[in-house]
Amino acid sequence: MFAPPPTFPLRLLDSHWLTPGVRHFVFERSDGSPLVFLPGQFLRVQVAGTDTPVFRSYSIANPNDLGRSDAQRIELVISMVEGGLGSARMTALGHGEEIPVTAPNGRFCLLPDDAARRYLLLGTGTGVAPYRGMLPQLEAAAANGVSTVLLLGARTPEDQLFADEFRAAAARIPNFELRFCHSRRLPEDPGPQDVNAYVQDALAGFEIDPEGDLAYLCGNPNMVDAGFERLKAAGLHLKRIRREKYVTPSLPGAVTPAKPASL
Ligand SMILES: Cc1cc2nc3c(=O)[nH]c(=O)nc-3n(C[C@H](O)[C@H](O)[C@H](O)COP(=O)(O)OP(=O)(O)OC[C@H]3O[C@@H](n4cnc5c(N)ncnc54)[C@H](O)[C@@H]3O)c2cc1C
């Protein structure tokens, strides 16, 4: 018989709309223990009000201290999906209410043994959340000569999440190239970081180094698939491509999530 995974409670402290379709949630772990995780990992939230336990995965969006984080405060960014069970229940969550979540999971992380000369990071929509947490690691990597290309995709400039934080990081970190890929509309006064393209198409502006590049693809499953195919065609071995598709595993088009790497 299916045994639900162990959970611990998060209490909602604050939430607000970042854009008309994306809500930012700030929780605290309410059992008093710290939450130990690596930037890039996700939590599985147990959806309230269902007869049998139903879970939805959300990447931890905390802006972190270097590498590993022991946090009491947990941030998530959740895109509202029409008819979506999890997103509807999350929107209805009141401040002070608690939700059960599982331990952090996933391998969509920058790891100490990675032999990267350059990180190629592609994200769309809320799929930029893992990269927010990785910024301090990327800064440390830059000090060791590792460069970063960060391609962030959204429909319009207003839909780009945490744009000021990523812009500040690109200004501060050496050899850090940032592109905001606006698929529908450029800003009125576009800068050198703004392009009118899908993220996977913006990749064409960068020559792939099969020996030195390590690529990460996160968010919309179509983007992840298209980006993966392009990187493979450009000679990047699939061992050097990490993927996080934002889909509900039981629904059509979903893939089995990576084997959990709980900390
Ligand atoms: C490892 C991992 C991390 C994730 N991290 C995040 C995150 O940080 N933020 C976040 O918002 N989501 C994230 N997701 C996606 C999230 O877990 C849900 O799949 C998504 O929020 C939809 O769940 P739902 O219950 O609202 O909709 P569901 O009840 O699962 O689906 C309802 C209907 O909407 C369709 N649908 C589902 N997703 C979408 C979509 N994105 N666009 C359009 N239609 C859709 C379904 O096919 C279905 O017909 C992540 C997924 C994984 C696997």
PDB file of C-alpha atoms and ligand atoms in Angstrom:
ATOM      1  CA  MET A   1       0.000   0.000   0.000  1.00  0.00           C
ATOM      2  CA  PHE A   2       1.176   3.562  -0.789  1.00  0.00           C
ATOM      3  CA  ALA A   3       2.679   5.194   2.284  1.00  0.00           C
ATOM      4  CA  PRO A   4       2.773   8.988   2.089  1.00  0.00           C
ATOM      5  CA  PRO A   5       6.287  10.433   2.567  1.00  0.00           C
ATOM      6  CA  PRO A   6       7.156  12.054   5.898  1.00  0.00           C
ATOM      7  CA  THR A   7       6.385  15.759   6.030  1.00  0.00           C
ATOM      8  CA  PHE A   8       7.036  18.769   8.250  1.00  0.00           C
ATOM      9  CA  PRO A   9       4.999  21.991   8.493  1.00  0.00           C
ATOM     10  CA  LEU A  10       5.637  25.352   6.865  1.00  0.00           C
ATOM     11  CA  ARG A  11       3.647  28.375   8.079  1.00  0.00           C
ATOM     12  CA  LEU A  12       2.839  31.126   5.592  1.00  0.00           C
ATOM     13  CA  LEU A  13       4.281  34.460   6.772  1.00  0.00           C
ATOM     14  CA  ASP A  14       3.687  36.595   3.722  1.00  0.00           C
ATOM     15  CA  SER A  15       2.641  36.403   0.084  1.00  0.00           C
ATOM     16  CA  HIS A  16       2.136  38.822  -2.760  1.00  0.00           C
ATOM     17  CA  TRP A  17       1.723  38.879  -6.531  1.00  0.00           C
ATOM     18  CA  LEU A  18       5.001  39.416  -8.393  1.00  0.00           C
ATOM     19  CA  THR A  19       3.089  39.566 -11.683  1.00  0.00           C
ATOM     20  CA  PRO A  20      -0.627  39.028 -12.403  1.00  0.00           C
ATOM     21  CA  GLY A  21       0.021  35.269 -12.708  1.00  0.00           C
ATOM     22  CA  VAL A  22       2.863  34.550 -10.291  1.00  0.00           C
ATOM     23  CA  ARG A  23       2.668  34.656  -6.521  1.00  0.00           C
ATOM     24  CA  HIS A  24       5.637  34.893  -4.164  1.00  0.00           C
ATOM     25  CA  PHE A  25       5.278  33.013  -0.857  1.00  0.00           C
ATOM     26  CA  VAL A  26       7.410  33.382   2.263  1.00  0.00           C
ATOM     27  CA  PHE A  27       7.089  30.567   4.793  1.00  0.00           C
ATOM     28  CA  GLU A  28       8.785  29.637   8.019  1.00  0.00           C
ATOM     29  CA  ARG A  29       9.432  26.102   9.131  1.00  0.00           C
ATOM     30  CA  SER A  30       7.117  25.995  12.127  1.00  0.00           C
ATOM     31  CA  ASP A  31       8.509  22.966  13.960  1.00  0.00           C
ATOM     32  CA  GLY A  32      11.602  24.989  14.908  1.00  0.00           C
ATOM     33  CA  SER A  33      14.124  22.920  12.902  1.00  0.00           C
ATOM     34  CA  PRO A  34      16.215  24.492  10.146  1.00  0.00           C
ATOM     35  CA  LEU A  35      15.618  23.443   6.566  1.00  0.00           C
ATOM     36  CA  VAL A  36      18.856  22.179   5.051  1.00  0.00           C
ATOM     37  CA  PHE A  37      18.980  22.257   1.283  1.00  0.00           C
ATOM     38  CA  LEU A  38      21.114  23.004  -1.737  1.00  0.00           C
ATOM     39  CA  PRO A  39      20.144  25.843  -4.063  1.00  0.00           C
ATOM     40  CA  GLY A  40      18.221  24.300  -6.955  1.00  0.00           C
ATOM     41  CA  GLN A  41      16.365  21.744  -4.855  1.00  0.00           C
ATOM     42  CA  PHE A  42      12.595  21.615  -4.527  1.00  0.00           C
ATOM     43  CA  LEU A  43       9.996  20.826  -1.903  1.00  0.00           C
ATOM     44  CA  ARG A  44       6.893  18.734  -2.420  1.00  0.00           C
ATOM     45  CA  VAL A  45       3.872  20.434  -0.935  1.00  0.00           C
ATOM     46  CA  GLN A  46       0.918  18.338   0.179  1.00  0.00           C
ATOM     47  CA  VAL A  47      -2.172  19.847  -1.394  1.00  0.00           C
ATOM     48  CA  ALA A  48      -4.876  20.605   1.165  1.00  0.00           C
ATOM     49  CA  GLY A  49      -8.370  19.161   1.057  1.00  0.00           C
ATOM     50  CA  THR A  50      -7.874  15.982  -0.994  1.00  0.00           C
ATOM     51  CA  ASP A  51      -9.058  12.522   0.105  1.00  0.00           C
ATOM     52  CA  THR A  52      -5.737  10.838  -0.641  1.00  0.00           C
ATOM     53  CA  PRO A  53      -2.411  12.695  -0.314  1.00  0.00           C
ATOM     54  CA  VAL A  54      -1.609  14.758  -3.427  1.00  0.00           C
ATOM     55  CA  PHE A  55       1.699  16.581  -3.808  1.00  0.00           C
ATOM     56  CA  ARG A  56       3.015  19.360  -6.032  1.00  0.00           C
ATOM     57  CA  SER A  57       6.707  20.237  -6.385  1.00  0.00           C
ATOM     58  CA  TYR A  58       8.058  23.781  -6.063  1.00  0.00           C
ATOM     59  CA  SER A  59      11.670  24.938  -6.335  1.00  0.00           C
ATOM     60  CA  ILE A  60      13.115  26.707  -3.330  1.00  0.00           C
ATOM     61  CA  ALA A  61      13.526  30.320  -4.438  1.00  0.00           C
ATOM     62  CA  ASN A  62      15.535  31.667  -1.490  1.00  0.00           C
ATOM     63  CA  PRO A  63      18.343  34.069  -2.245  1.00  0.00           C
ATOM     64  CA  ASN A  64      20.998  32.153  -0.352  1.00  0.00           C
ATOM     65  CA  ASP A  65      24.262  32.359   1.396  1.00  0.00           C
ATOM     66  CA  LEU A  66      27.045  30.448  -0.266  1.00  0.00           C
ATOM     67  CA  GLY A  67      26.383  26.901  -1.321  1.00  0.00           C
ATOM     68  CA  ARG A  68      24.434  25.224   1.370  1.00  0.00           C
ATOM     69  CA  SER A  69      21.669  26.873   3.276  1.00  0.00           C
ATOM     70  CA  ASP A  70      20.222  26.213   6.703  1.00  0.00           C
ATOM     71  CA  ALA A  71      17.119  28.302   6.547  1.00  0.00           C
ATOM     72  CA  GLN A  72      14.104  28.862   8.690  1.00  0.00           C
ATOM     73  CA  ARG A  73      12.540  31.124   6.073  1.00  0.00           C
ATOM     74  CA  ILE A  74      11.543  29.483   2.804  1.00  0.00           C
ATOM     75  CA  GLU A  75      10.532  31.290  -0.369  1.00  0.00           C
ATOM     76  CA  LEU A  76       8.544  29.787  -3.246  1.00  0.00           C
ATOM     77  CA  VAL A  77       7.279  31.383  -6.462  1.00  0.00           C
ATOM     78  CA  ILE A  78       4.222  29.744  -7.941  1.00  0.00           C
ATOM     79  CA  SER A  79       2.668  30.265 -11.316  1.00  0.00           C
ATOM     80  CA  MET A  80      -1.131  30.163 -11.335  1.00  0.00           C
ATOM     81  CA  VAL A  81      -2.365  27.450 -13.690  1.00  0.00           C
ATOM     82  CA  GLU A  82      -5.943  27.613 -14.933  1.00  0.00           C
ATOM     83  CA  GLY A  83      -7.829  24.685 -13.432  1.00  0.00           C
ATOM     84  CA  GLY A  84      -4.709  23.731 -11.482  1.00  0.00           C
ATOM     85  CA  LEU A  85      -5.331  21.968  -8.199  1.00  0.00           C
ATOM     86  CA  GLY A  86      -2.102  22.957  -6.459  1.00  0.00           C
ATOM     87  CA  SER A  87      -1.970  26.548  -7.622  1.00  0.00           C
ATOM     88  CA  ALA A  88      -5.619  27.162  -6.648  1.00  0.00           C
ATOM     89  CA  ARG A  89      -5.042  25.770  -3.161  1.00  0.00           C
ATOM     90  CA  MET A  90      -1.830  27.755  -2.732  1.00  0.00           C
ATOM     91  CA  THR A  91      -3.531  31.010  -3.749  1.00  0.00           C
ATOM     92  CA  ALA A  92      -6.246  30.389  -1.193  1.00  0.00           C
ATOM     93  CA  LEU A  93      -3.721  29.866   1.630  1.00  0.00           C
ATOM     94  CA  GLY A  94      -4.085  32.518   4.340  1.00  0.00           C
ATOM     95  CA  HIS A  95      -1.219  34.109   6.249  1.00  0.00           C
ATOM     96  CA  GLY A  96      -0.588  32.072   9.399  1.00  0.00           C
ATOM     97  CA  GLU A  97      -1.890  28.836   7.838  1.00  0.00           C
ATOM     98  CA  GLU A  98       0.348  25.757   7.665  1.00  0.00           C
ATOM     99  CA  ILE A  99       1.067  23.304   4.868  1.00  0.00           C
ATOM    100  CA  PRO A 100       2.891  19.965   5.078  1.00  0.00           C
ATOM    101  CA  VAL A 101       5.965  19.587   2.845  1.00  0.00           C
ATOM    102  CA  THR A 102       8.492  16.821   2.247  1.00  0.00           C
ATOM    103  CA  ALA A 103      12.252  17.141   2.714  1.00  0.00           C
ATOM    104  CA  PRO A 104      14.179  18.961  -0.052  1.00  0.00           C
ATOM    105  CA  ASN A 105      14.742  16.828  -3.133  1.00  0.00           C
ATOM    106  CA  GLY A 106      16.530  16.957  -6.435  1.00  0.00           C
ATOM    107  CA  ARG A 107      19.885  17.164  -8.174  1.00  0.00           C
ATOM    108  CA  PHE A 108      19.355  20.360 -10.160  1.00  0.00           C
ATOM    109  CA  CYS A 109      22.260  21.883  -8.272  1.00  0.00           C
ATOM    110  CA  LEU A 110      25.760  23.244  -8.797  1.00  0.00           C
ATOM    111  CA  LEU A 111      27.941  20.550  -7.294  1.00  0.00           C
ATOM    112  CA  PRO A 112      31.503  20.846  -5.955  1.00  0.00           C
ATOM    113  CA  ASP A 113      32.807  18.169  -8.330  1.00  0.00           C
ATOM    114  CA  ASP A 114      31.384  19.784 -11.459  1.00  0.00           C
ATOM    115  CA  ALA A 115      34.111  20.235 -14.016  1.00  0.00           C
ATOM    116  CA  ALA A 116      32.674  23.362 -15.614  1.00  0.00           C
ATOM    117  CA  ARG A 117      34.488  26.160 -17.364  1.00  0.00           C
ATOM    118  CA  ARG A 118      31.158  27.816 -18.064  1.00  0.00           C
ATOM    119  CA  TYR A 119      27.619  27.417 -16.760  1.00  0.00           C
ATOM    120  CA  LEU A 120      24.860  27.824 -19.317  1.00  0.00           C
ATOM    121  CA  LEU A 121      21.684  28.436 -17.340  1.00  0.00           C
ATOM    122  CA  LEU A 122      18.321  28.623 -19.080  1.00  0.00           C
ATOM    123  CA  GLY A 123      15.043  29.278 -17.269  1.00  0.00           C
ATOM    124  CA  THR A 124      11.526  30.357 -18.142  1.00  0.00           C
ATOM    125  CA  GLY A 125       8.797  31.802 -15.933  1.00  0.00           C
ATOM    126  CA  THR A 126       9.093  30.560 -12.360  1.00  0.00           C
ATOM    127  CA  GLY A 127      11.917  28.329 -13.631  1.00  0.00           C
ATOM    128  CA  VAL A 128      14.315  31.147 -12.750  1.00  0.00           C
ATOM    129  CA  ALA A 129      13.810  30.384  -9.033  1.00  0.00           C
ATOM    130  CA  PRO A 130      16.730  27.916  -8.690  1.00  0.00           C
ATOM    131  CA  TYR A 131      19.139  30.409 -10.290  1.00  0.00           C
ATOM    132  CA  ARG A 132      18.238  33.085  -7.728  1.00  0.00           C
ATOM    133  CA  GLY A 133      19.587  30.788  -5.031  1.00  0.00           C
ATOM    134  CA  MET A 134      22.662  29.863  -7.056  1.00  0.00           C
ATOM    135  CA  LEU A 135      23.947  33.440  -7.493  1.00  0.00           C
ATOM    136  CA  PRO A 136      26.428  33.313  -4.576  1.00  0.00           C
ATOM    137  CA  GLN A 137      27.814  30.001  -5.872  1.00  0.00           C
ATOM    138  CA  LEU A 138      28.193  31.497  -9.341  1.00  0.00           C
ATOM    139  CA  GLU A 139      30.012  34.450  -7.824  1.00  0.00           C
ATOM    140  CA  ALA A 140      32.401  32.095  -6.012  1.00  0.00           C
ATOM    141  CA  ALA A 141      32.889  30.081  -9.203  1.00  0.00           C
ATOM    142  CA  ALA A 142      33.705  33.284 -11.108  1.00  0.00           C
ATOM    143  CA  ALA A 143      36.543  33.931  -8.671  1.00  0.00           C
ATOM    144  CA  ASN A 144      37.953  30.578  -9.876  1.00  0.00           C
ATOM    145  CA  GLY A 145      37.637  31.528 -13.521  1.00  0.00           C
ATOM    146  CA  VAL A 146      34.265  29.915 -14.268  1.00  0.00           C
ATOM    147  CA  SER A 147      31.989  32.035 -16.432  1.00  0.00           C
ATOM    148  CA  THR A 148      28.191  32.079 -16.596  1.00  0.00           C
ATOM    149  CA  VAL A 149      25.613  32.637 -19.313  1.00  0.00           C
ATOM    150  CA  LEU A 150      22.140  33.163 -17.837  1.00  0.00           C
ATOM    151  CA  LEU A 151      19.212  33.213 -20.262  1.00  0.00           C
ATOM    152  CA  LEU A 152      15.898  34.102 -18.623  1.00  0.00           C
ATOM    153  CA  GLY A 153      12.670  33.751 -20.556  1.00  0.00           C
ATOM    154  CA  ALA A 154       9.264  35.370 -20.130  1.00  0.00           C
ATOM    155  CA  ARG A 155       6.600  36.741 -22.424  1.00  0.00           C
ATOM    156  CA  THR A 156       7.087  40.417 -21.591  1.00  0.00           C
ATOM    157  CA  PRO A 157       9.551  42.525 -19.571  1.00  0.00           C
ATOM    158  CA  GLU A 158       6.957  42.795 -16.775  1.00  0.00           C
ATOM    159  CA  ASP A 159       6.867  38.985 -16.500  1.00  0.00           C
ATOM    160  CA  GLN A 160      10.610  38.648 -15.838  1.00  0.00           C
ATOM    161  CA  LEU A 161      10.956  37.579 -12.214  1.00  0.00           C
ATOM    162  CA  PHE A 162      13.632  39.046  -9.908  1.00  0.00           C
ATOM    163  CA  ALA A 163      15.010  41.001 -12.881  1.00  0.00           C
ATOM    164  CA  ASP A 164      16.720  43.625 -10.691  1.00  0.00           C
ATOM    165  CA  GLU A 165      18.508  40.951  -8.670  1.00  0.00           C
ATOM    166  CA  PHE A 166      19.792  39.196 -11.777  1.00  0.00           C
ATOM    167  CA  ARG A 167      20.813  42.520 -13.325  1.00  0.00           C
ATOM    168  CA  ALA A 168      22.753  43.451 -10.175  1.00  0.00           C
ATOM    169  CA  ALA A 169      24.457  40.045 -10.179  1.00  0.00           C
ATOM    170  CA  ALA A 170      25.494  40.426 -13.808  1.00  0.00           C
ATOM    171  CA  ALA A 171      26.955  43.861 -13.032  1.00  0.00           C
ATOM    172  CA  ARG A 172      28.850  42.531 -10.008  1.00  0.00           C
ATOM    173  CA  ILE A 173      30.094  39.102 -11.114  1.00  0.00           C
ATOM    174  CA  PRO A 174      32.941  38.911 -13.650  1.00  0.00           C
ATOM    175  CA  ASN A 175      32.342  37.000 -16.894  1.00  0.00           C
ATOM    176  CA  PHE A 176      28.602  36.790 -16.271  1.00  0.00           C
ATOM    177  CA  GLU A 177      26.455  37.273 -19.364  1.00  0.00           C
ATOM    178  CA  LEU A 178      22.754  37.870 -18.829  1.00  0.00           C
ATOM    179  CA  ARG A 179      19.992  37.935 -21.425  1.00  0.00           C
ATOM    180  CA  PHE A 180      16.348  38.669 -20.775  1.00  0.00           C
ATOM    181  CA  CYS A 181      14.562  36.786 -23.524  1.00  0.00           C
ATOM    182  CA  HIS A 182      11.155  38.380 -24.097  1.00  0.00           C
ATOM    183  CA  SER A 183       9.129  36.134 -26.377  1.00  0.00           C
ATOM    184  CA  ARG A 184       6.311  38.619 -27.069  1.00  0.00           C
ATOM    185  CA  ARG A 185       7.522  42.164 -26.498  1.00  0.00           C
ATOM    186  CA  LEU A 186      10.762  44.003 -25.804  1.00  0.00           C
ATOM    187  CA  PRO A 187      10.866  46.821 -23.238  1.00  0.00           C
ATOM    188  CA  GLU A 188      10.261  50.303 -24.680  1.00  0.00           C
ATOM    189  CA  ASP A 189      13.908  51.185 -24.207  1.00  0.00           C
ATOM    190  CA  PRO A 190      15.727  47.840 -24.599  1.00  0.00           C
ATOM    191  CA  GLY A 191      19.227  47.477 -23.243  1.00  0.00           C
ATOM    192  CA  PRO A 192      22.002  45.156 -24.461  1.00  0.00           C
ATOM    193  CA  GLN A 193      20.636  42.406 -22.194  1.00  0.00           C
ATOM    194  CA  ASP A 194      17.178  42.419 -23.808  1.00  0.00           C
ATOM    195  CA  VAL A 195      16.428  40.171 -26.751  1.00  0.00           C
ATOM    196  CA  ASN A 196      13.193  39.315 -28.511  1.00  0.00           C
ATOM    197  CA  ALA A 197      13.562  35.513 -28.610  1.00  0.00           C
ATOM    198  CA  TYR A 198      12.784  32.263 -26.879  1.00  0.00           C
ATOM    199  CA  VAL A 199      15.574  31.276 -24.513  1.00  0.00           C
ATOM    200  CA  GLN A 200      16.445  28.176 -26.511  1.00  0.00           C
ATOM    201  CA  ASP A 201      16.848  30.356 -29.626  1.00  0.00           C
ATOM    202  CA  ALA A 202      19.000  32.879 -27.744  1.00  0.00           C
ATOM    203  CA  LEU A 203      21.416  29.977 -27.198  1.00  0.00           C
ATOM    204  CA  ALA A 204      22.425  30.305 -30.849  1.00  0.00           C
ATOM    205  CA  GLY A 205      24.409  33.431 -29.889  1.00  0.00           C
ATOM    206  CA  PHE A 206      26.824  31.349 -27.841  1.00  0.00           C
ATOM    207  CA  GLU A 207      29.299  28.812 -29.185  1.00  0.00           C
ATOM    208  CA  ILE A 208      29.026  25.575 -27.227  1.00  0.00           C
ATOM    209  CA  ASP A 209      32.183  24.210 -25.629  1.00  0.00           C
ATOM    210  CA  PRO A 210      31.546  20.441 -25.288  1.00  0.00           C
ATOM    211  CA  GLU A 211      34.432  20.025 -22.853  1.00  0.00           C
ATOM    212  CA  GLY A 212      33.770  23.017 -20.623  1.00  0.00           C
ATOM    213  CA  ASP A 213      30.064  23.840 -20.677  1.00  0.00           C
ATOM    214  CA  LEU A 214      27.595  22.539 -18.149  1.00  0.00           C
ATOM    215  CA  ALA A 215      24.001  23.370 -19.027  1.00  0.00           C
ATOM    216  CA  TYR A 216      20.886  23.699 -16.873  1.00  0.00           C
ATOM    217  CA  LEU A 217      17.364  23.922 -18.254  1.00  0.00           C
ATOM    218  CA  CYS A 218      14.449  24.757 -15.975  1.00  0.00           C
ATOM    219  CA  GLY A 219      10.763  25.561 -16.356  1.00  0.00           C
ATOM    220  CA  ASN A 220       8.456  25.165 -19.327  1.00  0.00           C
ATOM    221  CA  PRO A 221       8.776  21.550 -20.570  1.00  0.00           C
ATOM    222  CA  ASN A 222       8.739  22.596 -24.235  1.00  0.00           C
ATOM    223  CA  MET A 223      11.653  24.935 -23.638  1.00  0.00           C
ATOM    224  CA  VAL A 224      13.503  22.237 -21.705  1.00  0.00           C
ATOM    225  CA  ASP A 225      13.035  19.736 -24.545  1.00  0.00           C
ATOM    226  CA  ALA A 226      13.935  22.234 -27.280  1.00  0.00           C
ATOM    227  CA  GLY A 227      16.974  23.504 -25.371  1.00  0.00           C
ATOM    228  CA  PHE A 228      18.122  19.953 -24.705  1.00  0.00           C
ATOM    229  CA  GLU A 229      17.921  19.061 -28.404  1.00  0.00           C
ATOM    230  CA  ARG A 230      19.875  22.177 -29.394  1.00  0.00           C
ATOM    231  CA  LEU A 231      22.605  21.555 -26.859  1.00  0.00           C
ATOM    232  CA  LYS A 232      22.885  17.917 -27.904  1.00  0.00           C
ATOM    233  CA  ALA A 233      23.034  18.886 -31.572  1.00  0.00           C
ATOM    234  CA  ALA A 234      25.783  21.391 -30.723  1.00  0.00           C
ATOM    235  CA  GLY A 235      27.864  18.530 -29.296  1.00  0.00           C
ATOM    236  CA  LEU A 236      27.167  18.776 -25.578  1.00  0.00           C
ATOM    237  CA  HIS A 237      27.056  15.319 -23.996  1.00  0.00           C
ATOM    238  CA  LEU A 238      23.804  14.621 -22.193  1.00  0.00           C
ATOM    239  CA  LYS A 239      25.766  14.051 -18.969  1.00  0.00           C
ATOM    240  CA  ARG A 240      26.566  17.770 -19.137  1.00  0.00           C
ATOM    241  CA  ILE A 241      22.905  18.813 -19.388  1.00  0.00           C
ATOM    242  CA  ARG A 242      20.684  18.960 -16.282  1.00  0.00           C
ATOM    243  CA  ARG A 243      16.947  19.389 -16.613  1.00  0.00           C
ATOM    244  CA  GLU A 244      14.049  20.368 -14.373  1.00  0.00           C
ATOM    245  CA  LYS A 245      10.708  20.244 -16.142  1.00  0.00           C
ATOM    246  CA  TYR A 246       7.911  22.073 -14.379  1.00  0.00           C
ATOM    247  CA  VAL A 247       5.141  19.534 -14.853  1.00  0.00           C
ATOM    248  CA  THR A 248       2.954  17.454 -12.580  1.00  0.00           C
ATOM    249  CA  PRO A 249       4.476  13.945 -12.857  1.00  0.00           C
ATOM    250  CA  SER A 250       1.156  12.094 -13.120  1.00  0.00           C
ATOM    251  CA  LEU A 251      -0.069  14.233 -16.030  1.00  0.00           C
ATOM    252  CA  PRO A 252       0.584  13.601 -19.765  1.00  0.00           C
ATOM    253  CA  GLY A 253       3.949  14.916 -20.983  1.00  0.00           C
ATOM    254  CA  ALA A 254       5.526  14.554 -17.589  1.00  0.00           C
ATOM    255  CA  VAL A 255       8.766  12.767 -16.877  1.00  0.00           C
ATOM    256  CA  THR A 256       9.737  10.839 -13.798  1.00  0.00           C
ATOM    257  CA  PRO A 257      11.528  13.237 -11.477  1.00  0.00           C
ATOM    258  CA  ALA A 258      15.212  12.628 -10.788  1.00  0.00           C
ATOM    259  CA  LYS A 259      15.940  10.194  -7.988  1.00  0.00           C
ATOM    260  CA  PRO A 260      15.591  12.171  -4.753  1.00  0.00           C
ATOM    261  CA  ALA A 261      18.786  13.354  -3.146  1.00  0.00           C
ATOM    262  CA  SER A 262      17.480  14.309   0.256  1.00  0.00           C
ATOM    263  CA  LEU A 263      19.875  16.093   2.539  1.00  0.00           C
TER     264      LEU A 263
HETATM  265  C1  LIG B   1      10.860  19.518  -9.715  1.00  0.00           C
HETATM  266  C2  LIG B   1       9.725  20.486 -10.007  1.00  0.00           C
HETATM  267  C3  LIG B   1       9.808  21.788  -9.534  1.00  0.00           C
HETATM  268  C4  LIG B   1       8.760  22.681  -9.804  1.00  0.00           C
HETATM  269  N1  LIG B   1       8.873  23.964  -9.345  1.00  0.00           N
HETATM  270  C5  LIG B   1       7.878  24.846  -9.601  1.00  0.00           C
HETATM  271  C6  LIG B   1       7.969  26.197  -9.130  1.00  0.00           C
HETATM  272  O1  LIG B   1       8.930  26.596  -8.472  1.00  0.00           O
HETATM  273  N2  LIG B   1       6.938  27.032  -9.426  1.00  0.00           N
HETATM  274  C7  LIG B   1       5.841  26.621 -10.148  1.00  0.00           C
HETATM  275  O2  LIG B   1       4.946  27.444 -10.392  1.00  0.00           O
HETATM  276  N3  LIG B   1       5.729  25.344 -10.586  1.00  0.00           N
HETATM  277  C8  LIG B   1       6.702  24.456 -10.318  1.00  0.00           C
HETATM  278  N4  LIG B   1       6.591  23.160 -10.748  1.00  0.00           N
HETATM  279  C9  LIG B   1       5.332  22.742 -11.384  1.00  0.00           C
HETATM  280  C10 LIG B   1       4.313  22.387 -10.286  1.00  0.00           C
HETATM  281  O3  LIG B   1       4.770  21.294  -9.513  1.00  0.00           O
HETATM  282  C11 LIG B   1       2.967  21.992 -10.875  1.00  0.00           C
HETATM  283  O4  LIG B   1       3.120  20.984 -11.820  1.00  0.00           O
HETATM  284  C12 LIG B   1       2.257  23.173 -11.519  1.00  0.00           C
HETATM  285  O5  LIG B   1       2.194  24.232 -10.577  1.00  0.00           O
HETATM  286  C13 LIG B   1       0.830  22.804 -11.911  1.00  0.00           C
HETATM  287  O6  LIG B   1       0.196  22.243 -10.787  1.00  0.00           O
HETATM  288  P1  LIG B   1      -1.341  22.479 -10.506  1.00  0.00           P
HETATM  289  O7  LIG B   1      -1.724  21.510  -9.422  1.00  0.00           O
HETATM  290  O8  LIG B   1      -1.657  23.918 -10.288  1.00  0.00           O
HETATM  291  O9  LIG B   1      -2.028  22.050 -11.866  1.00  0.00           O
HETATM  292  P2  LIG B   1      -2.495  20.551 -12.212  1.00  0.00           P
HETATM  293  O10 LIG B   1      -3.725  20.232 -11.413  1.00  0.00           O
HETATM  294  O11 LIG B   1      -1.327  19.648 -12.052  1.00  0.00           O
HETATM  295  O12 LIG B   1      -2.845  20.695 -13.742  1.00  0.00           O
HETATM  296  C14 LIG B   1      -4.085  21.284 -14.174  1.00  0.00           C
HETATM  297  C15 LIG B   1      -4.105  21.412 -15.671  1.00  0.00           C
HETATM  298  O13 LIG B   1      -3.171  22.436 -16.079  1.00  0.00           O
HETATM  299  C16 LIG B   1      -2.217  21.906 -16.994  1.00  0.00           C
HETATM  300  N5  LIG B   1      -0.917  22.498 -16.618  1.00  0.00           N
HETATM  301  C17 LIG B   1      -0.095  22.066 -15.645  1.00  0.00           C
HETATM  302  N6  LIG B   1       0.986  22.898 -15.555  1.00  0.00           N
HETATM  303  C18 LIG B   1       0.789  23.858 -16.484  1.00  0.00           C
HETATM  304  C19 LIG B   1       1.538  24.988 -16.873  1.00  0.00           C
HETATM  305  N7  LIG B   1       2.721  25.290 -16.298  1.00  0.00           N
HETATM  306  N8  LIG B   1       1.057  25.766 -17.855  1.00  0.00           N
HETATM  307  C20 LIG B   1      -0.128  25.475 -18.427  1.00  0.00           C
HETATM  308  N9  LIG B   1      -0.888  24.413 -18.119  1.00  0.00           N
HETATM  309  C21 LIG B   1      -0.428  23.607 -17.161  1.00  0.00           C
HETATM  310  C22 LIG B   1      -2.239  20.410 -16.789  1.00  0.00           C
HETATM  311  O14 LIG B   1      -1.863  19.716 -17.967  1.00  0.00           O
HETATM  312  C23 LIG B   1      -3.665  20.143 -16.400  1.00  0.00           C
HETATM  313  O15 LIG B   1      -4.463  20.021 -17.557  1.00  0.00           O
HETATM  314  C24 LIG B   1       7.622  22.261 -10.521  1.00  0.00           C
HETATM  315  C25 LIG B   1       7.543  20.931 -10.971  1.00  0.00           C
HETATM  316  C26 LIG B   1       8.574  20.053 -10.727  1.00  0.00           C
HETATM  317  C27 LIG B   1       8.471  18.623 -11.215  1.00  0.00           C
END
